[in-house]
Tab-separated table of C-alpha atoms and ligand atoms in Angstrom:
chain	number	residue	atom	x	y	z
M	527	UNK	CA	235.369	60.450	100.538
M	528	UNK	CA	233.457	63.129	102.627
M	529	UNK	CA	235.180	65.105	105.133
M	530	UNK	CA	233.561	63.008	107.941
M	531	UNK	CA	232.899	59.406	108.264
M	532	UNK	CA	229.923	59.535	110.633
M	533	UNK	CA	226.526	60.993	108.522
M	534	UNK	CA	224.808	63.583	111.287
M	535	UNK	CA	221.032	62.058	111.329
M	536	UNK	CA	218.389	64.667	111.167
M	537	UNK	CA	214.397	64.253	110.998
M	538	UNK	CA	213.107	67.661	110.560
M	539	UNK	CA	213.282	70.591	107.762
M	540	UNK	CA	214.639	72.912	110.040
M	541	UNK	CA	217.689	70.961	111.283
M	542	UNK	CA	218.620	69.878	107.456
M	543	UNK	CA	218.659	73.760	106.353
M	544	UNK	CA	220.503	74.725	108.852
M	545	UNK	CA	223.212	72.471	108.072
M	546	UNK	CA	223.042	72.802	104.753
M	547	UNK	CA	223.017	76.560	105.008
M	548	UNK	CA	226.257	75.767	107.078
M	549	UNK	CA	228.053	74.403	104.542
M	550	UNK	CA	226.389	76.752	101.442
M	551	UNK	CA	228.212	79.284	104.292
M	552	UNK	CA	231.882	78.080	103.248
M	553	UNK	CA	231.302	77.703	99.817
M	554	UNK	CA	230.628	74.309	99.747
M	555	UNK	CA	228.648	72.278	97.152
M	556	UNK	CA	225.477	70.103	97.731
M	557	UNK	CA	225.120	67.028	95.905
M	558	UNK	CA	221.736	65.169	97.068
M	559	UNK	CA	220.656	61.226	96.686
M	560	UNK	CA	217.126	60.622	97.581
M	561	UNK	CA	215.989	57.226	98.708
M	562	UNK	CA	213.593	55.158	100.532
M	563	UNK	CA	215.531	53.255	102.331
M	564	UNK	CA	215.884	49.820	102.821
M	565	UNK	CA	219.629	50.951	101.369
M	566	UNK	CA	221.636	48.259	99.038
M	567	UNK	CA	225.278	48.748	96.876
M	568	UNK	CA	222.693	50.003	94.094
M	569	UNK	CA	221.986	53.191	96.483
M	570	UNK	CA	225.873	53.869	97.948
M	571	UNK	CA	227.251	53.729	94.237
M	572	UNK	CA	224.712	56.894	94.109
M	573	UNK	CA	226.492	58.114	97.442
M	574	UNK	CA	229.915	57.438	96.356
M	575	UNK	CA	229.419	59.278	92.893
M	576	UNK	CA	228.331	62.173	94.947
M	577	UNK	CA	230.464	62.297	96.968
M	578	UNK	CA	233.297	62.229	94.326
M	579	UNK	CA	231.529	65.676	92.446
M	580	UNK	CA	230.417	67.480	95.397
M	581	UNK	CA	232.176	68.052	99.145
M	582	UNK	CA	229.124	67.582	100.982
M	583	UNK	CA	226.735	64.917	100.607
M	584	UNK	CA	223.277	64.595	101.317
M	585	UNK	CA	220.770	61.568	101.424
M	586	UNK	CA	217.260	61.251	102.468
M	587	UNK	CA	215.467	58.432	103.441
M	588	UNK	CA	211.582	58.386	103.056
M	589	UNK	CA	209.199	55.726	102.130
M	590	UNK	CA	206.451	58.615	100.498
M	591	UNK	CA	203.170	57.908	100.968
M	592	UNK	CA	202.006	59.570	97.560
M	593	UNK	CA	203.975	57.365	95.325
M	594	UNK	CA	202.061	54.420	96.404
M	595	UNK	CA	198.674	53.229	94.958
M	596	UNK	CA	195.863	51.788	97.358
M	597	UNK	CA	196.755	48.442	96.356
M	598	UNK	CA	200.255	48.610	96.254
M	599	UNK	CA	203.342	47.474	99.416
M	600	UNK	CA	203.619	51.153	100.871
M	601	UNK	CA	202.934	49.797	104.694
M	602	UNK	CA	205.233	46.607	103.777
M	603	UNK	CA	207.755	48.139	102.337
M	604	UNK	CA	211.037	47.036	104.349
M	605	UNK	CA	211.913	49.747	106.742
M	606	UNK	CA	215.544	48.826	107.848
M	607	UNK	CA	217.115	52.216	108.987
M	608	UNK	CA	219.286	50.347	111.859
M	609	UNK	CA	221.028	48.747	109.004
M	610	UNK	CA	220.913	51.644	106.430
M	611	UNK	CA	222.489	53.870	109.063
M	612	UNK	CA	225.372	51.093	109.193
M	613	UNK	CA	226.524	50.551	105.833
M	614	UNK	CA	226.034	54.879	105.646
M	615	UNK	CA	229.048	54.606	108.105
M	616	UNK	CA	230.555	51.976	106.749
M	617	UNK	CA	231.073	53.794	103.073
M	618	UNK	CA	231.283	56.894	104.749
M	619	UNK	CA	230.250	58.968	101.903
M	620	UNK	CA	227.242	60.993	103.523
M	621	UNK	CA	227.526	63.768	105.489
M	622	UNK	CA	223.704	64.508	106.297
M	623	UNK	CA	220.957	61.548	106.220
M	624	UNK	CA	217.484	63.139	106.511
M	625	UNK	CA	215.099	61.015	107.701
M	626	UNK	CA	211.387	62.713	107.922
M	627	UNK	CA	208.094	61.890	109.413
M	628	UNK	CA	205.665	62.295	106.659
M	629	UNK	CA	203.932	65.081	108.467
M	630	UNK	CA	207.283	66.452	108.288
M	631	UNK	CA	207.703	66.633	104.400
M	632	UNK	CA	203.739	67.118	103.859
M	633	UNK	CA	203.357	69.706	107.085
M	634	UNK	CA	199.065	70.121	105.919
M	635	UNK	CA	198.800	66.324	105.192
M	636	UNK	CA	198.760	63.854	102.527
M	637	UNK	CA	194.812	64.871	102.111
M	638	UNK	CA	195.928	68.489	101.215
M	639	UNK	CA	199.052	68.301	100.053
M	640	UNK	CA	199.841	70.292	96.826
M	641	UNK	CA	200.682	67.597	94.446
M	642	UNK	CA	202.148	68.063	91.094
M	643	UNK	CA	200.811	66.041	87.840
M	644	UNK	CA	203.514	65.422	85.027
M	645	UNK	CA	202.689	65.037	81.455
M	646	UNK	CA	201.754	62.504	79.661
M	647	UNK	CA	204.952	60.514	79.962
M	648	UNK	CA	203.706	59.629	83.454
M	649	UNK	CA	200.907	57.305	82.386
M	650	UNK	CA	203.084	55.347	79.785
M	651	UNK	CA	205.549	52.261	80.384
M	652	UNK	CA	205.347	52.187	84.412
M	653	UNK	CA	202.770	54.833	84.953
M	654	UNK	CA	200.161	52.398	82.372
M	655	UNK	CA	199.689	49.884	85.296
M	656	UNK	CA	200.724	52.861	88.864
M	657	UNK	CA	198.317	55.206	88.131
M	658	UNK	CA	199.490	58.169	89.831
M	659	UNK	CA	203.257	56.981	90.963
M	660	UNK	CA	204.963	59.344	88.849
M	661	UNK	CA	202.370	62.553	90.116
M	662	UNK	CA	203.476	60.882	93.281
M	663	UNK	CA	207.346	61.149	92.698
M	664	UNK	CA	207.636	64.565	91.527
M	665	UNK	CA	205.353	65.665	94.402
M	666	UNK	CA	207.797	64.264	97.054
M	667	UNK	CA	211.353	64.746	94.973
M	668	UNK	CA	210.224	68.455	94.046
M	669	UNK	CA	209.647	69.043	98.225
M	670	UNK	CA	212.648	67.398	99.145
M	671	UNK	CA	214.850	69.892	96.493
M	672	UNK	CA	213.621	72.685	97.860
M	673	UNK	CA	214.520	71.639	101.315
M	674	UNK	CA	218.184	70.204	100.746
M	675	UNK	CA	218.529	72.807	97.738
M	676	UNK	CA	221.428	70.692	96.479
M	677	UNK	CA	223.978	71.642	93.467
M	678	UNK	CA	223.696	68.116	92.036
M	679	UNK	CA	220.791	65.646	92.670
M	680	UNK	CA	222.152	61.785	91.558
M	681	UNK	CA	219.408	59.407	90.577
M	682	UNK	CA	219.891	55.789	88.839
M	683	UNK	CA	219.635	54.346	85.463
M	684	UNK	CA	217.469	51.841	87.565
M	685	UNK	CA	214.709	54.028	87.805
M	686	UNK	CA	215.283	55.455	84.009
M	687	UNK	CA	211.489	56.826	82.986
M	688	UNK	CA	211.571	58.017	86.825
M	689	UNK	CA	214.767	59.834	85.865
M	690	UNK	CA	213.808	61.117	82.580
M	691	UNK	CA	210.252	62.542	84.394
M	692	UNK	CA	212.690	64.173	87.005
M	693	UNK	CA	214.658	65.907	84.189
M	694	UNK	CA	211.514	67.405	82.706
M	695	UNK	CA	210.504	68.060	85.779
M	696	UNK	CA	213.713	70.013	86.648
M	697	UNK	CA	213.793	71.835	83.685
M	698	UNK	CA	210.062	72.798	82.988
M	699	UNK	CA	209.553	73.923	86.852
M	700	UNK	CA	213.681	76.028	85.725
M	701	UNK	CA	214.483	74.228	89.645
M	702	UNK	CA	218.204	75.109	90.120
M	703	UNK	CA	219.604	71.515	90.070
M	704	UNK	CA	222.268	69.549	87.423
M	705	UNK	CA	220.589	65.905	87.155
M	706	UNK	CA	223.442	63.433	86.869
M	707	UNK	CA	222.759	59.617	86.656
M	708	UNK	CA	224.166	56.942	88.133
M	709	UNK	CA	224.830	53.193	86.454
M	710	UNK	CA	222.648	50.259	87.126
M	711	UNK	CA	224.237	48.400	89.941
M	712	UNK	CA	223.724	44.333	89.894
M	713	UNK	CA	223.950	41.160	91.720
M	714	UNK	CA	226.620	38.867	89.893
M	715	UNK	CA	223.728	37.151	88.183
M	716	UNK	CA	222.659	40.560	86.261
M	717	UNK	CA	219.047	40.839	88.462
M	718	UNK	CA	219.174	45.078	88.862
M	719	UNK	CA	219.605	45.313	92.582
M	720	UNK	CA	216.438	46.562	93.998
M	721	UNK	CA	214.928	47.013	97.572
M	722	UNK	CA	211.694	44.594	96.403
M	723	UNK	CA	214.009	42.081	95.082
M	724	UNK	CA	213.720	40.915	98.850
M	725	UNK	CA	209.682	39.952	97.974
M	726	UNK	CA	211.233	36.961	96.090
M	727	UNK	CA	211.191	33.369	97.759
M	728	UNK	CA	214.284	31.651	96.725
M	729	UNK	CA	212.649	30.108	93.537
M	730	UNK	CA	211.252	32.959	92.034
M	731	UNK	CA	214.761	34.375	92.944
M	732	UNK	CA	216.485	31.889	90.534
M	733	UNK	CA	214.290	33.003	87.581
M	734	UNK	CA	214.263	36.710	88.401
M	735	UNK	CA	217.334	37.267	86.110
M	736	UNK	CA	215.441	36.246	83.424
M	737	UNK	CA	214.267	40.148	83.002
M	738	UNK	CA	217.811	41.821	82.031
M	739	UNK	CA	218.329	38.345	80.000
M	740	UNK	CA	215.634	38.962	77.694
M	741	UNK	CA	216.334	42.868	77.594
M	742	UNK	CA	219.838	41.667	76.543
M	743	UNK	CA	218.596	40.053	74.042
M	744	UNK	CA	216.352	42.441	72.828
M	745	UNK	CA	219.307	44.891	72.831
M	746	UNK	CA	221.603	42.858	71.025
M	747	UNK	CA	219.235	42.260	68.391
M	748	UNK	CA	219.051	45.454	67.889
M	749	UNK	CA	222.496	46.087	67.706
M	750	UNK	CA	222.550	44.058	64.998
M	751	UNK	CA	220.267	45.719	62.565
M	752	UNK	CA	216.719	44.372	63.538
M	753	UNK	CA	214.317	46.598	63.575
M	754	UNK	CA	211.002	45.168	63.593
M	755	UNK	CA	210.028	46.543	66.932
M	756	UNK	CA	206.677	45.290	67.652
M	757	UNK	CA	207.924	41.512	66.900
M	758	UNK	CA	211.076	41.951	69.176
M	759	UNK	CA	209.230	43.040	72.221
M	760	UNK	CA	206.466	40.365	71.669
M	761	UNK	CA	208.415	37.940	71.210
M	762	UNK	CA	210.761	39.208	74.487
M	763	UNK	CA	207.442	38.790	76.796
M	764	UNK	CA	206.995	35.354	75.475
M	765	UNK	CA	210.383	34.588	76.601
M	766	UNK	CA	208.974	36.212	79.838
M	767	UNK	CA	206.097	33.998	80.377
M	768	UNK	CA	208.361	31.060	79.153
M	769	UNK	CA	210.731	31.847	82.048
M	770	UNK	CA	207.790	32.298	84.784
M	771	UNK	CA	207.611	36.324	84.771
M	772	UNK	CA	203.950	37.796	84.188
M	773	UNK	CA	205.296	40.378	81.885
M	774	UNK	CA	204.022	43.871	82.033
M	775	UNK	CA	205.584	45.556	79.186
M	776	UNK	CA	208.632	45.577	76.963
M	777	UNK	CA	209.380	48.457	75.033
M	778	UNK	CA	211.992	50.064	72.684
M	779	UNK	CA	212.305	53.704	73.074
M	780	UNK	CA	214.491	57.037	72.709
M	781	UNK	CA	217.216	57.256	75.336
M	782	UNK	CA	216.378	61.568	75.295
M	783	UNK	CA	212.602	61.702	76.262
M	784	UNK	CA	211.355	57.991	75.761
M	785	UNK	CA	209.763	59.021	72.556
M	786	UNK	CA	209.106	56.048	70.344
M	787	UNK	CA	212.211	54.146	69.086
M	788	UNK	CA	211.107	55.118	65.500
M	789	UNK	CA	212.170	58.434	66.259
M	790	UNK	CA	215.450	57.760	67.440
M	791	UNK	CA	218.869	57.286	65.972
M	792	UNK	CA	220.257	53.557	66.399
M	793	UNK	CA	222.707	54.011	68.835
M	794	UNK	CA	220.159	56.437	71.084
M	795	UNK	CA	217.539	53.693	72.125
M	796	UNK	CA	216.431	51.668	75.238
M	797	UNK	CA	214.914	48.913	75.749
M	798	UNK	CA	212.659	49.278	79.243
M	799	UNK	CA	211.073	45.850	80.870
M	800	UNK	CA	208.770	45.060	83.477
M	801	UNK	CA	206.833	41.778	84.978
M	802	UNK	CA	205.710	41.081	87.937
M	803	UNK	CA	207.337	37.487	90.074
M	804	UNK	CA	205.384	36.677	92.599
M	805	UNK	CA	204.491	39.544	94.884
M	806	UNK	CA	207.599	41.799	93.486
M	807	UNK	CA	206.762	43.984	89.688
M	808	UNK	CA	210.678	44.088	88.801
M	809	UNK	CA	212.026	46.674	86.245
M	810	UNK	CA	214.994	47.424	84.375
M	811	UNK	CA	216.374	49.014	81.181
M	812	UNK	CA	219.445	48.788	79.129
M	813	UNK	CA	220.797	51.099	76.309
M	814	UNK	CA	221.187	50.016	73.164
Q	1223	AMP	P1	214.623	53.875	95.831
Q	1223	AMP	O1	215.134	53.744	97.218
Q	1223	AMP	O2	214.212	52.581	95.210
Q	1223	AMP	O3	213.596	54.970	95.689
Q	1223	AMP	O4	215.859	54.353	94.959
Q	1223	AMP	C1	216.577	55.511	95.297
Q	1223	AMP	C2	217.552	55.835	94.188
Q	1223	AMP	O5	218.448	54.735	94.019
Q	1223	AMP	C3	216.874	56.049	92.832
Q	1223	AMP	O6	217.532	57.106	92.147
Q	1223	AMP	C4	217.089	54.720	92.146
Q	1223	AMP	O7	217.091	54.818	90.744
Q	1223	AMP	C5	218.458	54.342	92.675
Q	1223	AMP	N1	218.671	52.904	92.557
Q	1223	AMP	C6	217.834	51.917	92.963
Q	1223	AMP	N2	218.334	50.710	92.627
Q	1223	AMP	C7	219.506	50.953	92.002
Q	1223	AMP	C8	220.515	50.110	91.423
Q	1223	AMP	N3	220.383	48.772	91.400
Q	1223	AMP	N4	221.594	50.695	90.864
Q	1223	AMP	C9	221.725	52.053	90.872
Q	1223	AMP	N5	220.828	52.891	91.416
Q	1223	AMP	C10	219.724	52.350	91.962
């Protein structure tokens, strides 16, 4: 629990720092969960695990521009802070919510913003069919850690090529953060909890758990002795199809650096899925 239920609500660089640098003042530790909003149990698990490792807590809220491809939901993505600013208080875990105007976080504009390019990673698994989303990510996670400066930054298993792009990011730029991760959080039918799970009409919300199914699946399989990758994850997007997902990709990879799964030792793969259902692409991941 954080030394004060109500999170202080700030829009602008200046006021964060000066909070933070507040706190850095006693001695305090920083521990940081970035966000775009729209906030579900998925995001306060984050909170509440950083809250438990560090006495001050710090999330942002910021739907980035640069993540977003031209053809992709940045102007519908929900925008709910009334509500996010509610269950904040209700959990009571977050000390400073940061919630910038993109001119804010990109003060020369999205047009000449200094925007960082990953390696090749990037353009695999998600990045094959976002062109750019990952550039996108570390441009706007990169800003926002060097404005909170935070001990710990907490990202999900969710996300889990976005978190293993972070890490590289982290250590190849030597920023002055510990990445810890935080557990996939679900609804009781095992669909990963996800702000665009709110795209899906009540139909395609019945067959949405059909992604983490088949990745369970795959996983088992796997825990079994199969290793024929190629026919696993074919076959695991024609269960896809079967179950009315347009599947984008299934894959089997290494936990460490999502190297191929040939690479890896048994116990040190994941299995990564996504497929679009009507207008929401939903992703997830289990280990094996
Ligand atoms: P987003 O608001 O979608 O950018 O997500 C912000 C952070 O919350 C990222 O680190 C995500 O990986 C994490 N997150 C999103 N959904 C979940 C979930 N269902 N369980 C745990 N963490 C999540």
């Amino acid at each position: 629990m954080a030394a004060t239920a109500t999170a202080r609500v700030v829009d602008t660089v200046s006021a964060a720092r000066s909070t933070i640098a507040s706190w850095r003042a006693a001695g305090e530790r920083v521990a940081f969960v970035p966000t775009m909003g729209n906030l579900h149990a998925g995001h306060m698990s984050l909170a509440a695990l950083a809250a438990a490792a560090a006495p001050r807590v710090v999330m942002s809220i910021f739907v980035n521009p640069t993540q977003f491809g031209p053809s992709e939901d940045f102007a519908a993505y929900p925008r709910t802070l009334a509500a996010d600013e509610t269950l904040i208080a209700a959990a009571g875990d977050v000390d400073l919510l940061f919630v910038p105007e993109a001119a804010e976080v990109y003060p020369f504009g999205i047009e000449h913003a200094v925007r960082l390019q990953l390696p090749p990673l990037a353009r695999e698994l998600c990045g094959a069919s976002r062109p750019g989303h990952f550039d996108g990510v570390a441009t706007v996670v990169c800003r926002l850690l060097n404005i909170v400066a935070p001990d710990l930054l907490f990202l999900g298993q969710k996300d889990y090529q976005q978190l293993v792009l972070m890490q590289r990011m982290i250590a190849d730029l030597h920023l002055p953060v510990e990445l810890r991760m935080g557990p996939t959080h679900r609804e009781p039918d095992g669909l990963a909890m996800s702000s665009r799970n709110r795209y899906l009409d009540a139909e395609q919300r019945k067959r949405a758990p059909a992604l983490q199914r088949v990745l369970a699946r795959v996983r088992d399989e796997l825990r079994r002795g199969a290793r024929d990758f190629a026919q696993l994850t074919a076959q695991a997007c024609a269960e896809l199809e079967n179950a009315g997902l347009r599947p984008d990709y299934v894959e089997i990879r290494r936990r460490g650096d999502l190297a191929a799964a040939a690479s890896a030792r048994d116990e040190e793969r994941v299995v990564l899925g996504a497929a679009w259902l009507g207008r929401a692409r939903l992703i997830d991941n289990l280990f094996v």
